[in-house]
Amino acid sequence: KGTMAIISKINQAMATRQDGKPHTPQKISFKYLKYTLQDGITQVERRKGAAYKVSPYKLLINEGNYYLLAFDDKAQDMRTYRIDRMKEVKVLPEPQEGAEVFSKVDMETYTRRVFSMFGGERKRVSIRFINPLLDTAVERFGTSPDVFYRRDDEKHFVVTADVEISDQFFAWVCGFRKGAAIISPPDVVENMKKFLKDVEARYQIAES
């Protein structure tokens, strides 16, 4: 119920028409929660309980969670907020800001970046997958003209795409076990090997 009530408030703020009349989209304010380890896991307010003030632009859903893409007054930039961490959401009598910044957002790239959280140096990488992972690869890399798919043999295909290289990216590839492997460029393959060695070392049991 809480999430739906918040979504309906956000939709009300973003509406361009209300009761059949033109409506200027408005800002909202809310308190934002984060988890902390104190006597178990508890939620506390971020910014010491100060209200966030944002201009809402788009509701997004990822893995069953709702997010709001909004222009943040303080950061003067687009930010993403989880709806289930918002409380005391209020629609403010102030017109929406940040339309120009929002108009420059390429949604596909933005959501991929935000929800993958893969921050790192961008490189063109080729990854070899088993055929059953084609849907997964398309969900992750999309079908834009700069992403290249080719059959490798009867059981595998290769994707070539620009990827932000990071530990999260290596971990994502690892998640497929034998189903995926980075095959080029050589320096990224070497970094992947180092990542695997570091992980393995973490689990080496000290010889008694």
Coordinates of N, CA and C in Angstrom, one line a residue:
K1 N 0.8 -1.2 0.0 CA 0.0 0.0 0.0 C 0.9 1.3 0.0
G2 N 1.9 1.3 0.9 CA 2.8 2.5 1.0 C 3.4 2.9 -0.4
T3 N 3.9 1.9 -1.1 CA 4.6 2.2 -2.4 C 3.6 2.7 -3.4
M4 N 2.4 2.1 -3.4 CA 1.4 2.6 -4.4 C 0.9 4.0 -4.1
A5 N 0.8 4.3 -2.8 CA 0.4 5.7 -2.4 C 1.4 6.7 -2.8
I6 N 2.7 6.3 -2.6 CA 3.8 7.2 -3.0 C 3.8 7.4 -4.5
I7 N 3.6 6.3 -5.3 CA 3.6 6.4 -6.8 C 2.5 7.3 -7.2
S8 N 1.3 7.2 -6.6 CA 0.2 8.0 -7.0 C 0.5 9.5 -6.7
K9 N 1.2 9.8 -5.6 CA 1.6 11.2 -5.3 C 2.5 11.7 -6.4
I10 N 3.5 10.8 -6.8 CA 4.5 11.2 -7.8 C 3.9 11.5 -9.1
N11 N 2.9 10.6 -9.5 CA 2.2 10.8 -10.7 C 1.4 12.1 -10.7
Q12 N 0.8 12.4 -9.6 CA 0.1 13.6 -9.4 C 1.0 14.8 -9.7
A13 N 2.2 14.8 -9.1 CA 3.2 15.9 -9.3 C 3.7 16.0 -10.7
M14 N 3.8 14.8 -11.4 CA 4.3 14.8 -12.8 C 3.3 15.2 -13.8
A15 N 2.0 15.1 -13.5 CA 0.9 15.2 -14.4 C 1.0 16.5 -15.2
T16 N 0.7 16.5 -16.5 CA 0.6 17.7 -17.3 C -0.8 18.2 -17.4
R17 N -1.8 17.3 -17.0 CA -3.2 17.7 -16.9 C -3.8 17.1 -15.6
Q18 N -4.6 17.9 -15.0 CA -5.3 17.5 -13.8 C -6.7 18.0 -13.9
D19 N -7.7 17.0 -13.6 CA -9.1 17.4 -13.7 C -9.5 18.0 -15.0
G20 N -8.8 17.5 -16.1 CA -9.1 18.0 -17.4 C -8.5 19.4 -17.8
K21 N -7.8 19.9 -16.8 CA -7.1 21.3 -17.1 C -5.6 21.1 -17.2
P22 N -5.0 22.0 -17.9 CA -3.5 21.9 -18.0 C -2.9 22.1 -16.6
H23 N -1.9 21.3 -16.3 CA -1.2 21.4 -14.9 C 0.3 21.5 -15.1
T24 N 0.9 22.4 -14.4 CA 2.4 22.5 -14.5 C 3.0 21.5 -13.5
P25 N 3.8 20.6 -14.1 CA 4.4 19.5 -13.2 C 5.1 20.2 -12.0
Q26 N 5.0 19.5 -10.8 CA 5.6 20.1 -9.6 C 6.7 19.3 -9.0
K27 N 7.4 19.9 -8.1 CA 8.4 19.3 -7.3 C 7.8 18.4 -6.2
I28 N 8.6 17.5 -5.6 CA 8.2 16.8 -4.4 C 9.3 16.9 -3.4
S29 N 8.9 16.7 -2.1 CA 10.0 16.5 -1.1 C 9.8 15.2 -0.4
F30 N 10.8 14.7 0.2 CA 10.7 13.4 0.9 C 11.9 13.2 1.8
K31 N 11.8 12.4 2.8 CA 12.9 11.9 3.5 C 13.4 10.6 3.0
Y32 N 14.7 10.4 2.9 CA 15.2 9.2 2.3 C 15.9 8.3 3.3
L33 N 15.6 7.0 3.2 CA 16.2 6.1 4.3 C 17.4 5.3 3.7
K34 N 18.3 5.0 4.6 CA 19.3 4.0 4.3 C 19.5 3.0 5.4
Y35 N 20.1 1.9 5.1 CA 20.3 0.8 6.1 C 21.5 1.1 6.9
T36 N 21.5 0.8 8.1 CA 22.7 0.9 9.0 C 22.8 -0.3 9.9
L37 N 24.0 -0.7 10.3 CA 24.2 -1.8 11.2 C 24.3 -1.2 12.6
Q38 N 23.2 -1.2 13.3 CA 23.2 -0.8 14.7 C 22.1 -1.7 15.4
D39 N 22.5 -2.5 16.4 CA 21.6 -3.4 17.0 C 20.8 -4.2 15.9
G40 N 21.6 -4.8 15.0 CA 20.9 -5.5 13.8 C 20.8 -4.4 12.7
I41 N 20.1 -4.7 11.7 CA 20.0 -3.8 10.6 C 18.8 -2.9 10.8
T42 N 19.0 -1.6 10.8 CA 17.9 -0.7 10.9 C 18.0 0.4 9.8
Q43 N 16.9 1.0 9.6 CA 16.8 2.1 8.6 C 16.9 3.4 9.3
V44 N 17.8 4.3 8.8 CA 17.9 5.7 9.3 C 17.7 6.7 8.2
E45 N 17.4 7.9 8.5 CA 17.2 8.9 7.5 C 18.6 9.4 7.0
R46 N 18.7 9.5 5.7 CA 19.9 10.1 5.1 C 19.9 11.6 5.3
R47 N 21.0 12.3 5.0 CA 21.1 13.8 5.2 C 20.6 14.2 6.6
K48 N 20.8 13.3 7.6 CA 20.4 13.6 9.0 C 19.0 14.1 9.0
G49 N 18.1 13.5 8.2 CA 16.7 13.8 8.2 C 16.3 15.0 7.4
A50 N 17.2 15.7 6.8 CA 16.8 16.8 6.0 C 16.0 16.3 4.7
A51 N 15.1 17.1 4.3 CA 14.2 16.7 3.2 C 15.0 16.8 1.9
Y52 N 14.8 15.8 1.0 CA 15.3 15.9 -0.4 C 14.2 16.7 -1.2
K53 N 14.6 17.5 -2.1 CA 13.7 18.3 -2.9 C 14.0 18.0 -4.4
V54 N 13.1 17.4 -5.1 CA 13.4 16.9 -6.5 C 12.3 17.2 -7.4
S55 N 12.6 17.3 -8.7 CA 11.6 17.4 -9.8 C 11.4 16.0 -10.4
P56 N 10.3 15.3 -10.2 CA 10.2 13.9 -10.7 C 10.0 13.9 -12.2
Y57 N 10.6 13.0 -12.9 CA 10.4 12.9 -14.3 C 10.0 11.5 -14.8
K58 N 10.4 10.4 -14.1 CA 10.0 9.1 -14.7 C 10.1 8.1 -13.6
L59 N 9.1 7.2 -13.6 CA 9.1 6.0 -12.7 C 9.7 4.8 -13.5
L60 N 10.6 4.1 -12.8 CA 11.2 3.0 -13.5 C 11.0 1.7 -12.6
I61 N 11.0 0.6 -13.2 CA 10.9 -0.7 -12.4 C 12.1 -1.5 -12.8
N62 N 12.8 -2.1 -11.8 CA 13.9 -3.0 -12.0 C 13.9 -4.1 -11.0
E63 N 13.9 -5.4 -11.4 CA 13.8 -6.5 -10.5 C 12.8 -6.3 -9.4
G64 N 11.6 -5.9 -9.8 CA 10.5 -5.8 -8.9 C 10.5 -4.6 -8.0
N65 N 11.5 -3.7 -8.1 CA 11.6 -2.5 -7.3 C 11.3 -1.3 -8.1
Y66 N 10.5 -0.3 -7.5 CA 10.2 0.9 -8.2 C 11.3 2.0 -7.9
Y67 N 11.6 2.7 -8.9 CA 12.6 3.8 -8.7 C 12.1 5.1 -9.3
L68 N 12.5 6.2 -8.9 CA 12.1 7.5 -9.4 C 13.4 8.1 -10.0
L69 N 13.3 8.5 -11.3 CA 14.3 9.3 -11.9 C 13.9 10.8 -11.8
A70 N 14.7 11.6 -11.1 CA 14.3 13.0 -10.8 C 15.5 13.9 -10.8
F71 N 15.2 15.2 -11.0 CA 16.2 16.2 -11.0 C 16.3 16.7 -9.6
D72 N 17.5 16.5 -9.0 CA 17.7 16.8 -7.6 C 18.1 18.3 -7.4
D73 N 17.4 19.0 -6.5 CA 17.7 20.5 -6.3 C 19.2 20.7 -5.8
K74 N 19.6 19.8 -4.9 CA 20.9 20.0 -4.3 C 22.0 19.6 -5.3
A75 N 21.9 18.5 -6.0 CA 23.0 18.0 -6.9 C 22.9 18.8 -8.2
Q76 N 21.7 19.4 -8.5 CA 21.5 20.0 -9.8 C 21.8 19.0 -11.0
D77 N 21.3 17.8 -10.8 CA 21.5 16.8 -11.8 C 20.5 15.7 -11.6
M78 N 20.4 14.7 -12.6 CA 19.5 13.6 -12.5 C 20.0 12.6 -11.4
R79 N 19.1 12.1 -10.6 CA 19.4 11.1 -9.6 C 18.3 10.0 -9.6
T80 N 18.6 8.9 -9.1 CA 17.6 7.8 -9.0 C 17.4 7.4 -7.6
Y81 N 16.1 7.3 -7.2 CA 15.7 7.1 -5.8 C 14.8 5.8 -5.8
R82 N 15.0 5.0 -4.7 CA 14.2 3.8 -4.6 C 12.9 4.3 -3.8
I83 N 11.8 4.0 -4.4 CA 10.5 4.4 -3.9 C 10.3 3.8 -2.4
D84 N 10.7 2.6 -2.2 CA 10.4 2.0 -0.9 C 11.4 2.5 0.2
R85 N 12.2 3.5 -0.2 CA 13.1 4.1 0.9 C 12.6 5.5 1.1
M86 N 11.6 6.0 0.4 CA 11.1 7.3 0.6 C 10.0 7.3 1.7
K87 N 10.0 8.4 2.5 CA 8.9 8.6 3.4 C 8.5 10.1 3.5
E88 N 7.3 10.3 4.0 CA 6.8 11.7 4.2 C 6.9 12.4 2.8
V89 N 6.4 11.8 1.8 CA 6.4 12.4 0.4 C 5.4 13.5 0.3
K90 N 5.8 14.6 -0.1 CA 4.8 15.8 -0.2 C 5.0 16.4 -1.6
V91 N 3.8 16.7 -2.2 CA 3.9 17.5 -3.5 C 4.0 19.0 -3.1
L92 N 5.0 19.6 -3.7 CA 5.3 21.0 -3.4 C 4.7 22.0 -4.4
P93 N 4.3 23.2 -3.9 CA 3.7 24.2 -4.8 C 4.8 24.9 -5.6
E94 N 5.8 24.1 -6.2 CA 6.8 24.7 -6.9 C 6.9 24.0 -8.3
P95 N 7.1 24.7 -9.4 CA 7.2 24.1 -10.7 C 8.5 23.3 -10.8
Q96 N 8.3 22.2 -11.6 CA 9.4 21.3 -11.9 C 10.6 22.0 -12.5
E97 N 11.8 21.6 -12.2 CA 13.0 22.1 -12.8 C 13.8 21.0 -13.5
G98 N 14.8 21.4 -14.3 CA 15.7 20.4 -14.9 C 15.2 19.7 -16.2
A99 N 14.2 20.3 -16.8 CA 13.7 19.8 -18.1 C 14.8 19.6 -19.1
E100 N 15.7 20.6 -19.2 CA 16.7 20.5 -20.2 C 17.7 19.4 -19.9
V101 N 18.1 19.2 -18.7 CA 18.9 18.0 -18.3 C 18.3 16.7 -18.6
F102 N 17.0 16.6 -18.3 CA 16.2 15.4 -18.5 C 16.2 15.1 -20.0
S103 N 16.0 16.1 -20.8 CA 15.8 15.9 -22.3 C 17.1 15.3 -22.9
K104 N 18.2 15.5 -22.2 CA 19.5 15.0 -22.8 C 19.8 13.5 -22.3
V105 N 18.9 13.0 -21.4 CA 19.1 11.6 -20.9 C 18.7 10.6 -22.0
D106 N 19.7 9.7 -22.4 CA 19.3 8.6 -23.2 C 18.9 7.5 -22.3
M107 N 17.5 7.2 -22.2 CA 17.0 6.3 -21.2 C 17.6 5.0 -21.2
E108 N 17.9 4.4 -22.4 CA 18.4 3.0 -22.5 C 19.7 2.9 -21.8
T109 N 20.6 3.8 -22.2 CA 22.0 3.9 -21.6 C 21.9 4.2 -20.1
Y110 N 21.1 5.2 -19.8 CA 21.0 5.6 -18.4 C 20.6 4.5 -17.5
T111 N 19.5 3.8 -17.8 CA 19.0 2.7 -17.0 C 20.0 1.6 -16.9
R112 N 20.6 1.3 -18.0 CA 21.6 0.2 -18.0 C 22.7 0.5 -17.1
R113 N 23.2 1.8 -17.1 CA 24.3 2.2 -16.2 C 23.9 2.2 -14.8
V114 N 22.7 2.7 -14.5 CA 22.2 2.8 -13.1 C 22.0 1.5 -12.5
F115 N 21.3 0.6 -13.2 CA 20.9 -0.7 -12.7 C 22.0 -1.7 -12.7
S116 N 23.0 -1.5 -13.6 CA 24.1 -2.4 -13.5 C 25.2 -2.0 -12.5
M117 N 25.2 -0.7 -12.3 CA 26.1 -0.1 -11.3 C 27.5 -0.5 -11.7
F118 N 27.8 -0.6 -13.0 CA 29.2 -0.9 -13.4 C 29.9 0.3 -13.7
G119 N 30.5 1.0 -12.7 CA 31.3 2.2 -13.0 C 32.7 1.8 -13.4
G120 N 33.3 2.2 -14.5 CA 34.7 1.8 -14.8 C 35.0 2.4 -16.1
E121 N 36.3 2.0 -16.5 CA 36.7 2.5 -17.8 C 36.0 1.7 -18.9
R122 N 35.5 2.5 -19.9 CA 34.8 1.8 -21.0 C 35.7 1.2 -22.0
K123 N 35.5 -0.1 -22.4 CA 36.3 -0.8 -23.4 C 35.4 -1.6 -24.2
R124 N 35.9 -1.9 -25.4 CA 35.2 -2.8 -26.3 C 35.6 -4.2 -26.0
V125 N 34.6 -5.0 -25.6 CA 34.9 -6.3 -25.1 C 34.1 -7.4 -25.9
S126 N 34.7 -8.5 -26.1 CA 34.0 -9.7 -26.7 C 33.8 -10.8 -25.7
I127 N 32.6 -11.2 -25.5 CA 32.3 -12.3 -24.5 C 31.6 -13.4 -25.3
R128 N 32.1 -14.7 -25.0 CA 31.5 -15.8 -25.6 C 30.5 -16.5 -24.6
F129 N 29.3 -16.7 -25.1 CA 28.3 -17.3 -24.2 C 27.7 -18.6 -24.8
I130 N 27.1 -19.4 -24.0 CA 26.4 -20.6 -24.5 C 25.0 -20.1 -25.0
N131 N 24.5 -20.7 -26.1 CA 23.3 -20.2 -26.7 C 22.1 -19.9 -25.8
P132 N 21.8 -20.7 -24.8 CA 20.7 -20.4 -23.9 C 20.8 -19.1 -23.2
L133 N 21.9 -18.4 -23.3 CA 22.1 -17.1 -22.6 C 21.8 -15.9 -23.5
L134 N 21.3 -16.2 -24.7 CA 21.1 -15.1 -25.7 C 20.1 -14.0 -25.1
D135 N 19.0 -14.5 -24.5 CA 18.1 -13.5 -24.0 C 18.7 -12.6 -22.9
T136 N 19.5 -13.3 -22.0 CA 20.2 -12.6 -21.0 C 21.2 -11.6 -21.5
A137 N 21.9 -11.9 -22.6 CA 22.9 -11.0 -23.2 C 22.2 -9.8 -23.8
V138 N 21.0 -10.1 -24.5 CA 20.3 -9.0 -25.1 C 19.7 -8.0 -24.0
E139 N 19.3 -8.6 -22.9 CA 18.8 -7.7 -21.8 C 19.9 -6.9 -21.3
R140 N 21.1 -7.4 -21.2 CA 22.2 -6.7 -20.7 C 22.8 -5.6 -21.6
F141 N 23.0 -6.0 -22.9 CA 23.7 -5.2 -23.9 C 22.8 -4.5 -24.9
G142 N 21.5 -4.9 -25.0 CA 20.6 -4.2 -25.9 C 20.9 -4.7 -27.3
T143 N 20.2 -4.0 -28.3 CA 20.4 -4.3 -29.7 C 20.7 -3.1 -30.5
S144 N 21.4 -2.2 -29.9 CA 21.8 -1.0 -30.7 C 22.8 -1.4 -31.8
P145 N 23.0 -0.5 -32.8 CA 23.9 -0.9 -33.9 C 25.3 -1.1 -33.5
D146 N 25.7 -0.5 -32.3 CA 27.1 -0.7 -31.9 C 27.4 -1.9 -31.1
V147 N 26.3 -2.8 -30.9 CA 26.5 -4.0 -30.2 C 26.4 -5.1 -31.3
F148 N 27.4 -6.0 -31.3 CA 27.5 -6.9 -32.4 C 27.4 -8.4 -31.9
Y149 N 26.4 -9.1 -32.5 CA 26.2 -10.5 -32.1 C 26.6 -11.4 -33.2
R150 N 27.4 -12.5 -33.0 CA 27.6 -13.5 -34.0 C 27.6 -14.9 -33.5
R151 N 27.3 -15.8 -34.4 CA 27.4 -17.2 -34.0 C 28.8 -17.6 -33.9
D152 N 29.2 -18.5 -33.0 CA 30.6 -18.9 -32.9 C 30.7 -20.3 -33.3
D153 N 29.9 -21.2 -32.7 CA 29.8 -22.6 -33.2 C 28.4 -23.0 -32.9
E154 N 28.1 -24.3 -33.1 CA 26.6 -24.6 -32.9 C 26.1 -24.4 -31.5
K155 N 27.1 -24.3 -30.5 CA 26.6 -24.2 -29.1 C 26.9 -22.8 -28.5
H156 N 27.6 -21.9 -29.2 CA 28.0 -20.6 -28.6 C 27.8 -19.5 -29.6
F157 N 27.7 -18.3 -29.0 CA 27.6 -17.1 -29.7 C 28.6 -16.1 -29.0
V158 N 29.0 -15.0 -29.7 CA 29.9 -14.0 -29.2 C 29.2 -12.6 -29.3
V159 N 29.3 -11.9 -28.2 CA 28.8 -10.5 -28.2 C 30.0 -9.6 -28.1
T160 N 30.0 -8.5 -28.9 CA 31.0 -7.5 -28.8 C 30.3 -6.2 -28.5
A161 N 30.7 -5.6 -27.4 CA 30.0 -4.4 -27.0 C 30.9 -3.5 -26.1
D162 N 30.6 -2.2 -26.0 CA 31.3 -1.3 -25.1 C 30.8 -1.6 -23.6
V163 N 31.8 -1.9 -22.7 CA 31.4 -2.3 -21.4 C 32.3 -1.4 -20.4
E164 N 31.7 -1.1 -19.3 CA 32.4 -0.4 -18.2 C 33.1 -1.5 -17.4
I165 N 34.4 -1.5 -17.5 CA 35.2 -2.6 -16.8 C 35.3 -2.3 -15.3
S166 N 34.8 -3.3 -14.5 CA 34.8 -3.1 -13.1 C 34.7 -4.5 -12.5
D167 N 35.0 -4.6 -11.2 CA 34.8 -5.9 -10.5 C 33.4 -6.4 -10.6
Q168 N 32.4 -5.5 -10.6 CA 31.0 -6.0 -10.7 C 30.8 -6.6 -12.1
F169 N 31.5 -6.1 -13.1 CA 31.3 -6.7 -14.4 C 31.9 -8.1 -14.4
F170 N 33.2 -8.2 -13.9 CA 33.8 -9.5 -13.8 C 32.9 -10.5 -13.0
A171 N 32.3 -10.0 -11.9 CA 31.5 -10.9 -11.1 C 30.3 -11.3 -11.9
W172 N 29.7 -10.4 -12.7 CA 28.5 -10.7 -13.5 C 28.9 -11.8 -14.4
V173 N 30.0 -11.8 -15.1 CA 30.5 -12.8 -16.0 C 30.6 -14.1 -15.3
C174 N 31.3 -14.0 -14.1 CA 31.5 -15.2 -13.3 C 30.2 -15.9 -12.9
G175 N 29.1 -15.2 -12.8 CA 27.8 -15.7 -12.4 C 27.3 -16.8 -13.3
F176 N 27.9 -16.8 -14.5 CA 27.4 -17.8 -15.5 C 28.3 -19.1 -15.5
R177 N 29.3 -19.1 -14.6 CA 30.2 -20.2 -14.5 C 30.8 -20.5 -15.8
K178 N 30.5 -21.8 -16.3 CA 31.1 -22.2 -17.6 C 30.3 -21.6 -18.8
G179 N 29.3 -20.9 -18.5 CA 28.4 -20.4 -19.6 C 28.9 -19.2 -20.3
A180 N 29.9 -18.5 -19.8 CA 30.4 -17.3 -20.4 C 31.9 -17.1 -20.2
A181 N 32.6 -16.5 -21.1 CA 34.0 -16.2 -20.9 C 34.3 -14.9 -21.8
I182 N 35.1 -14.0 -21.2 CA 35.6 -12.9 -21.9 C 36.7 -13.4 -22.8
I183 N 36.7 -13.1 -24.1 CA 37.7 -13.6 -25.0 C 38.6 -12.5 -25.6
S184 N 38.2 -11.2 -25.5 CA 39.1 -10.2 -25.9 C 38.6 -8.8 -25.3
P185 N 39.4 -7.8 -25.2 CA 40.9 -7.7 -25.5 C 41.7 -8.4 -24.5
P186 N 43.0 -8.7 -24.8 CA 43.9 -9.5 -23.9 C 44.0 -8.9 -22.5
D187 N 44.1 -7.5 -22.4 CA 44.3 -6.9 -21.1 C 43.1 -7.1 -20.2
V188 N 41.9 -7.1 -20.8 CA 40.7 -7.4 -20.0 C 40.6 -8.9 -19.5
V189 N 41.0 -9.8 -20.4 CA 41.1 -11.2 -20.1 C 42.1 -11.4 -18.9
E190 N 43.3 -10.7 -19.0 CA 44.2 -10.8 -17.9 C 43.7 -10.2 -16.6
N191 N 42.9 -9.1 -16.6 CA 42.3 -8.6 -15.4 C 41.3 -9.5 -14.8
M192 N 40.6 -10.2 -15.7 CA 39.6 -11.2 -15.3 C 40.3 -12.3 -14.5
K193 N 41.4 -12.8 -15.1 CA 42.2 -13.9 -14.4 C 42.7 -13.4 -13.0
K194 N 43.1 -12.2 -13.0 CA 43.6 -11.6 -11.7 C 42.4 -11.6 -10.7
F195 N 41.3 -11.1 -11.2 CA 40.1 -11.1 -10.3 C 39.7 -12.5 -9.7
L196 N 39.8 -13.5 -10.6 CA 39.5 -14.9 -10.2 C 40.5 -15.3 -9.1
K197 N 41.8 -15.0 -9.4 CA 42.9 -15.4 -8.4 C 42.6 -14.7 -7.1
D198 N 42.3 -13.4 -7.1 CA 42.0 -12.7 -5.8 C 40.9 -13.4 -5.1
V199 N 39.8 -13.7 -5.8 CA 38.7 -14.3 -5.2 C 39.1 -15.7 -4.6
E200 N 39.8 -16.5 -5.4 CA 40.2 -17.8 -4.9 C 41.1 -17.7 -3.7
A201 N 42.0 -16.7 -3.7 CA 42.9 -16.5 -2.5 C 42.1 -16.3 -1.3
R202 N 41.0 -15.6 -1.4 CA 40.2 -15.2 -0.2 C 39.6 -16.5 0.4
Y203 N 39.5 -17.6 -0.4 CA 38.9 -18.8 0.1 C 40.0 -19.9 0.4
Q204 N 41.3 -19.6 0.2 CA 42.3 -20.6 0.5 C 42.3 -20.8 2.0
I205 N 42.2 -22.1 2.4 CA 42.3 -22.4 3.9 C 43.8 -22.5 4.2
A206 N 44.1 -21.7 5.3 CA 45.5 -21.7 5.7 C 45.9 -23.2 6.0
E207 N 47.1 -23.6 5.5 CA 47.6 -25.0 5.8 C 48.0 -25.0 7.2
S208 N 47.6 -26.1 7.9 CA 48.0 -26.1 9.3 C 49.4 -26.7 9.4

